PDB file of C-alpha atoms in Angstrom:
ATOM      1  CA  MET J 222     -17.836  37.966  28.900  1.00 48.00           C
ATOM      2  CA  GLN J 223     -19.342  36.812  25.652  1.00 49.00           C
ATOM      3  CA  ARG J 224     -16.317  37.989  23.674  1.00 49.00           C
ATOM      4  CA  ILE J 225     -14.069  35.982  25.894  1.00 48.00           C
ATOM      5  CA  TYR J 226     -16.272  32.887  25.563  1.00 44.00           C
ATOM      6  CA  LEU J 227     -16.244  33.282  21.743  1.00 39.00           C
ATOM      7  CA  SER J 228     -12.461  33.813  21.672  1.00 44.00           C
ATOM      8  CA  VAL J 229     -11.835  30.732  23.750  1.00 40.00           C
ATOM      9  CA  LEU J 230     -14.266  28.704  21.568  1.00 42.00           C
ATOM     10  CA  PHE J 231     -12.486  30.052  18.394  1.00 44.00           C
ATOM     11  CA  LEU J 232      -9.101  28.985  19.781  1.00 43.00           C
ATOM     12  CA  PHE J 233     -10.335  25.496  20.623  1.00 47.00           C
ATOM     13  CA  ALA J 234     -11.698  25.244  17.009  1.00 50.00           C
ATOM     14  CA  LEU J 235      -8.293  26.195  15.596  1.00 49.00           C
ATOM     15  CA  ILE J 236      -6.279  23.643  17.611  1.00 52.00           C
ATOM     16  CA  PRO J 237      -7.074  20.662  15.398  1.00 52.00           C
ATOM     17  CA  LEU J 238      -6.199  22.707  12.317  1.00 47.00           C
ATOM     18  CA  VAL J 239      -2.856  23.718  13.631  1.00 46.00           C
ATOM     19  CA  ALA J 240      -2.047  20.277  15.045  1.00 50.00           C
ATOM     20  CA  GLN J 241      -2.734  18.437  11.820  1.00 53.00           C
ATOM     21  CA  GLU J 242       0.200  17.454   9.644  1.00 57.00           C
ATOM     22  CA  PRO J 243       0.072  18.705   6.081  1.00 63.00           C
ATOM     23  CA  LYS J 244      -1.728  16.265   3.750  1.00 74.00           C
ATOM     24  CA  VAL J 245       0.583  14.099   1.678  1.00 74.00           C
ATOM     25  CA  SER J 246      -0.593  12.844  -1.713  1.00 82.00           C
ATOM     26  CA  HIS J 247      -0.877   9.087  -2.302  1.00 74.00           C
ATOM     27  CA  GLU J 248       1.908   9.370  -4.879  1.00 82.00           C
ATOM     28  CA  GLU J 249       4.285  11.116  -2.518  1.00 86.00           C
ATOM     29  CA  LEU J 250       3.528   8.611   0.246  1.00 82.00           C
ATOM     30  CA  MET J 251       4.054   5.673  -2.196  1.00 81.00           C
ATOM     31  CA  ALA J 252       7.416   7.226  -3.343  1.00 85.00           C
ATOM     32  CA  GLN J 253       8.627   7.766   0.254  1.00 87.00           C
ATOM     33  CA  MET J 254       7.667   4.142   1.200  1.00 86.00           C
ATOM     34  CA  GLN J 255       9.324   2.725  -1.900  1.00 88.00           C
ATOM     35  CA  ALA J 256      12.598   4.662  -1.082  1.00 90.00           C
ATOM     36  CA  GLU J 257      12.507   3.409   2.544  1.00 91.00           C
ATOM     37  CA  ARG J 258      11.850  -0.137   1.384  1.00 91.00           C
ATOM     38  CA  MET J 259      14.782  -0.043  -0.981  1.00 93.00           C
ATOM     39  CA  VAL J 260      17.147   1.129   1.789  1.00 93.00           C
ATOM     40  CA  TYR J 261      15.817  -1.637   4.020  1.00 93.00           C
ATOM     41  CA  LEU J 262      16.098  -4.369   1.294  1.00 93.00           C
ATOM     42  CA  THR J 263      19.495  -3.186   0.253  1.00 94.00           C
ATOM     43  CA  ARG J 264      20.756  -3.487   3.786  1.00 94.00           C
ATOM     44  CA  GLU J 265      19.035  -6.820   4.541  1.00 93.00           C
ATOM     45  CA  LEU J 266      19.934  -8.503   1.269  1.00 93.00           C
ATOM     46  CA  GLN J 267      23.245  -6.746   0.598  1.00 94.00           C
ATOM     47  CA  LEU J 268      22.270  -5.823  -2.874  1.00 93.00           C
ATOM     48  CA  SER J 269      24.767  -4.313  -5.325  1.00 93.00           C
ATOM     49  CA  GLU J 270      23.871  -1.148  -7.146  1.00 93.00           C
ATOM     50  CA  ALA J 271      22.929  -3.058 -10.259  1.00 92.00           C
ATOM     51  CA  GLU J 272      20.702  -5.377  -8.209  1.00 93.00           C
ATOM     52  CA  GLN J 273      19.136  -2.385  -6.405  1.00 93.00           C
ATOM     53  CA  LYS J 274      18.157  -0.845  -9.698  1.00 93.00           C
ATOM     54  CA  VAL J 275      16.496  -3.994 -11.090  1.00 93.00           C
ATOM     55  CA  VAL J 276      14.778  -4.938  -7.789  1.00 93.00           C
ATOM     56  CA  GLY J 277      13.552  -1.416  -7.356  1.00 93.00           C
ATOM     57  CA  GLU J 278      12.070  -1.294 -10.822  1.00 93.00           C
ATOM     58  CA  TYR J 279      10.268  -4.635 -10.468  1.00 93.00           C
ATOM     59  CA  LEU J 280       8.865  -3.721  -7.018  1.00 92.00           C
ATOM     60  CA  VAL J 281       7.618  -0.351  -8.230  1.00 92.00           C
ATOM     61  CA  GLN J 282       5.873  -2.138 -11.162  1.00 92.00           C
ATOM     62  CA  MET J 283       4.338  -4.607  -8.748  1.00 91.00           C
ATOM     63  CA  ASP J 284       3.173  -1.762  -6.478  1.00 90.00           C
ATOM     64  CA  GLN J 285       1.597  -0.025  -9.417  1.00 91.00           C
ATOM     65  CA  GLU J 286      -0.243  -3.202 -10.519  1.00 93.00           C
ATOM     66  CA  LYS J 287      -1.474  -3.849  -7.059  1.00 92.00           C
ATOM     67  CA  VAL J 288      -2.782  -0.274  -6.638  1.00 91.00           C
ATOM     68  CA  LYS J 289      -4.491  -0.398 -10.031  1.00 94.00           C
ATOM     69  CA  ARG J 290      -6.239  -3.666  -9.269  1.00 95.00           C
ATOM     70  CA  TYR J 291      -7.157  -2.853  -5.675  1.00 94.00           C
ATOM     71  CA  ARG J 292      -8.654   0.507  -6.792  1.00 94.00           C
ATOM     72  CA  ALA J 293     -10.723  -1.402  -9.351  1.00 95.00           C
ATOM     73  CA  ILE J 294     -11.953  -3.765  -6.636  1.00 95.00           C
ATOM     74  CA  LEU J 295     -12.829  -0.817  -4.367  1.00 95.00           C
ATOM     75  CA  GLN J 296     -14.676   0.989  -7.198  1.00 96.00           C
ATOM     76  CA  LYS J 297     -16.699  -2.135  -7.928  1.00 95.00           C
ATOM     77  CA  ARG J 298     -17.530  -2.586  -4.218  1.00 94.00           C
ATOM     78  CA  VAL J 299     -18.677   1.114  -3.927  1.00 95.00           C
ATOM     79  CA  ALA J 300     -20.805   0.701  -6.938  1.00 93.00           C
ATOM     80  CA  MET J 301     -22.400  -2.389  -5.434  1.00 92.00           C
ATOM     81  CA  GLU J 302     -23.007  -0.654  -2.206  1.00 92.00           C
ATOM     82  CA  LYS J 303     -24.866   2.164  -3.967  1.00 92.00           C
ATOM     83  CA  LYS J 304     -27.271  -0.287  -5.635  1.00 90.00           C
ATOM     84  CA  LYS J 305     -30.714  -0.193  -4.252  1.00 89.00           C
ATOM     85  CA  ASN J 306     -31.705  -3.697  -4.953  1.00 92.00           C
ATOM     86  CA  LEU J 307     -28.525  -5.753  -4.636  1.00 90.00           C
ATOM     87  CA  THR J 308     -29.130  -9.310  -5.961  1.00 93.00           C
ATOM     88  CA  LYS J 309     -27.259 -12.564  -5.350  1.00 93.00           C
ATOM     89  CA  GLU J 310     -26.084 -12.355  -8.953  1.00 95.00           C
ATOM     90  CA  ASP J 311     -24.588  -8.906  -8.318  1.00 93.00           C
ATOM     91  CA  LEU J 312     -22.788 -10.269  -5.286  1.00 93.00           C
ATOM     92  CA  GLN J 313     -21.475 -13.218  -7.264  1.00 95.00           C
ATOM     93  CA  GLU J 314     -20.366 -10.830  -9.982  1.00 95.00           C
ATOM     94  CA  TYR J 315     -18.484  -8.729  -7.357  1.00 95.00           C
ATOM     95  CA  PHE J 316     -16.718 -11.655  -5.713  1.00 96.00           C
ATOM     96  CA  GLN J 317     -15.816 -13.082  -9.109  1.00 97.00           C
ATOM     97  CA  PHE J 318     -14.278  -9.726 -10.074  1.00 96.00           C
ATOM     98  CA  ARG J 319     -12.525  -9.454  -6.708  1.00 96.00           C
ATOM     99  CA  CYS J 320     -11.061 -13.028  -6.963  1.00 97.00           C
ATOM    100  CA  THR J 321     -10.017 -12.510 -10.582  1.00 97.00           C
ATOM    101  CA  ASN J 322      -8.159  -9.275  -9.729  1.00 96.00           C
ATOM    102  CA  LYS J 323      -6.479 -10.838  -6.646  1.00 95.00           C
ATOM    103  CA  MET J 324      -5.395 -13.896  -8.682  1.00 97.00           C
ATOM    104  CA  ALA J 325      -4.011 -11.499 -11.310  1.00 96.00           C
ATOM    105  CA  ILE J 326      -1.990  -9.684  -8.667  1.00 94.00           C
ATOM    106  CA  GLU J 327      -0.567 -13.035  -7.457  1.00 94.00           C
ATOM    107  CA  GLU J 328       0.287 -14.021 -11.106  1.00 96.00           C
ATOM    108  CA  TYR J 329       2.000 -10.725 -11.630  1.00 94.00           C
ATOM    109  CA  GLU J 330       4.051 -11.151  -8.492  1.00 93.00           C
ATOM    110  CA  ARG J 331       5.021 -14.662  -9.569  1.00 94.00           C
ATOM    111  CA  ASN J 332       6.181 -13.474 -12.934  1.00 94.00           C
ATOM    112  CA  CYS J 333       8.205 -10.671 -11.345  1.00 92.00           C
ATOM    113  CA  PHE J 334       9.846 -13.080  -8.925  1.00 91.00           C
ATOM    114  CA  GLU J 335      10.582 -15.450 -11.810  1.00 93.00           C
ATOM    115  CA  LYS J 336      12.302 -12.588 -13.695  1.00 93.00           C
ATOM    116  CA  LEU J 337      14.197 -11.513 -10.576  1.00 93.00           C
ATOM    117  CA  SER J 338      15.410 -15.147 -10.103  1.00 93.00           C
ATOM    118  CA  GLN J 339      17.256 -14.745 -13.413  1.00 93.00           C
ATOM    119  CA  ILE J 340      19.188 -11.837 -11.979  1.00 91.00           C
ATOM    120  CA  LEU J 341      19.447 -12.525  -8.236  1.00 93.00           C
ATOM    121  CA  SER J 342      20.521 -15.780  -6.604  1.00 93.00           C
ATOM    122  CA  PRO J 343      17.684 -18.096  -5.387  1.00 93.00           C
ATOM    123  CA  GLN J 344      18.611 -17.290  -1.798  1.00 93.00           C
ATOM    124  CA  LYS J 345      18.252 -13.583  -2.400  1.00 93.00           C
ATOM    125  CA  VAL J 346      14.935 -14.006  -4.191  1.00 93.00           C
ATOM    126  CA  LEU J 347      13.596 -16.046  -1.192  1.00 92.00           C
ATOM    127  CA  ARG J 348      15.048 -13.594   1.306  1.00 94.00           C
ATOM    128  CA  LEU J 349      13.447 -10.692  -0.674  1.00 93.00           C
ATOM    129  CA  ASP J 350      10.013 -12.059  -0.079  1.00 88.00           C
ATOM    130  CA  LYS J 351      10.555 -12.328   3.620  1.00 92.00           C
ATOM    131  CA  ALA J 352      12.352  -9.001   3.861  1.00 93.00           C
ATOM    132  CA  GLN J 353       9.400  -7.315   2.256  1.00 91.00           C
ATOM    133  CA  ARG J 354       7.046  -8.742   4.903  1.00 91.00           C
ATOM    134  CA  ASP J 355       9.493  -7.704   7.600  1.00 93.00           C
ATOM    135  CA  PHE J 356       9.699  -4.190   6.292  1.00 92.00           C
ATOM    136  CA  LEU J 357       5.894  -3.881   6.339  1.00 90.00           C
ATOM    137  CA  ARG J 358       5.773  -5.183   9.963  1.00 92.00           C
ATOM    138  CA  GLU J 359       8.311  -2.488  10.940  1.00 91.00           C
ATOM    139  CA  VAL J 360       6.278   0.237   9.127  1.00 87.00           C
ATOM    140  CA  HIS J 361       3.074  -0.888  10.960  1.00 87.00           C
ATOM    141  CA  LYS J 362       4.910  -1.056  14.188  1.00 89.00           C
ATOM    142  CA  ARG J 363       6.185   2.580  13.720  1.00 86.00           C
ATOM    143  CA  ARG J 364       2.725   3.815  12.885  1.00 83.00           C
ATOM    144  CA  ARG J 365       1.155   2.278  15.965  1.00 86.00           C
ATOM    145  CA  GLN J 366       3.848   3.825  18.072  1.00 87.00           C
ATOM    146  CA  GLN J 367       3.192   7.269  16.491  1.00 83.00           C
ATOM    147  CA  LYS J 368      -0.483   7.179  17.535  1.00 74.00           C
TER     148      LYS J 368
END
């Protein structure tokens, strides 16, 4: 009886391990999302092959800049959370750091869109901004449906 009980318990313990999908690295996930995004943007904006290449390169650069900056913000916040005696000055320093990095992301995006406007028509650049948001909405919708 005890053997049966332990066997059943062991099986129940294995179910979550078997049911889990293999872990995907952040880099693999980013590459997959970037590829999906380019397919979506190419379709929505009717990009030529040359436009696809340029837009893809700029968007990957923007993604890398965002990831770098958001990681720095996260590391700073974690360091602040670990402090025993957090002061108002520490908090001000954190929010200044956070705001500075977020403004740098916005400035980087603005520069990229300015450069893209030299290659794409103004209508496509404007539609690119909206199409990226629409793509993210679709991704979030798919994730919710998968749960």
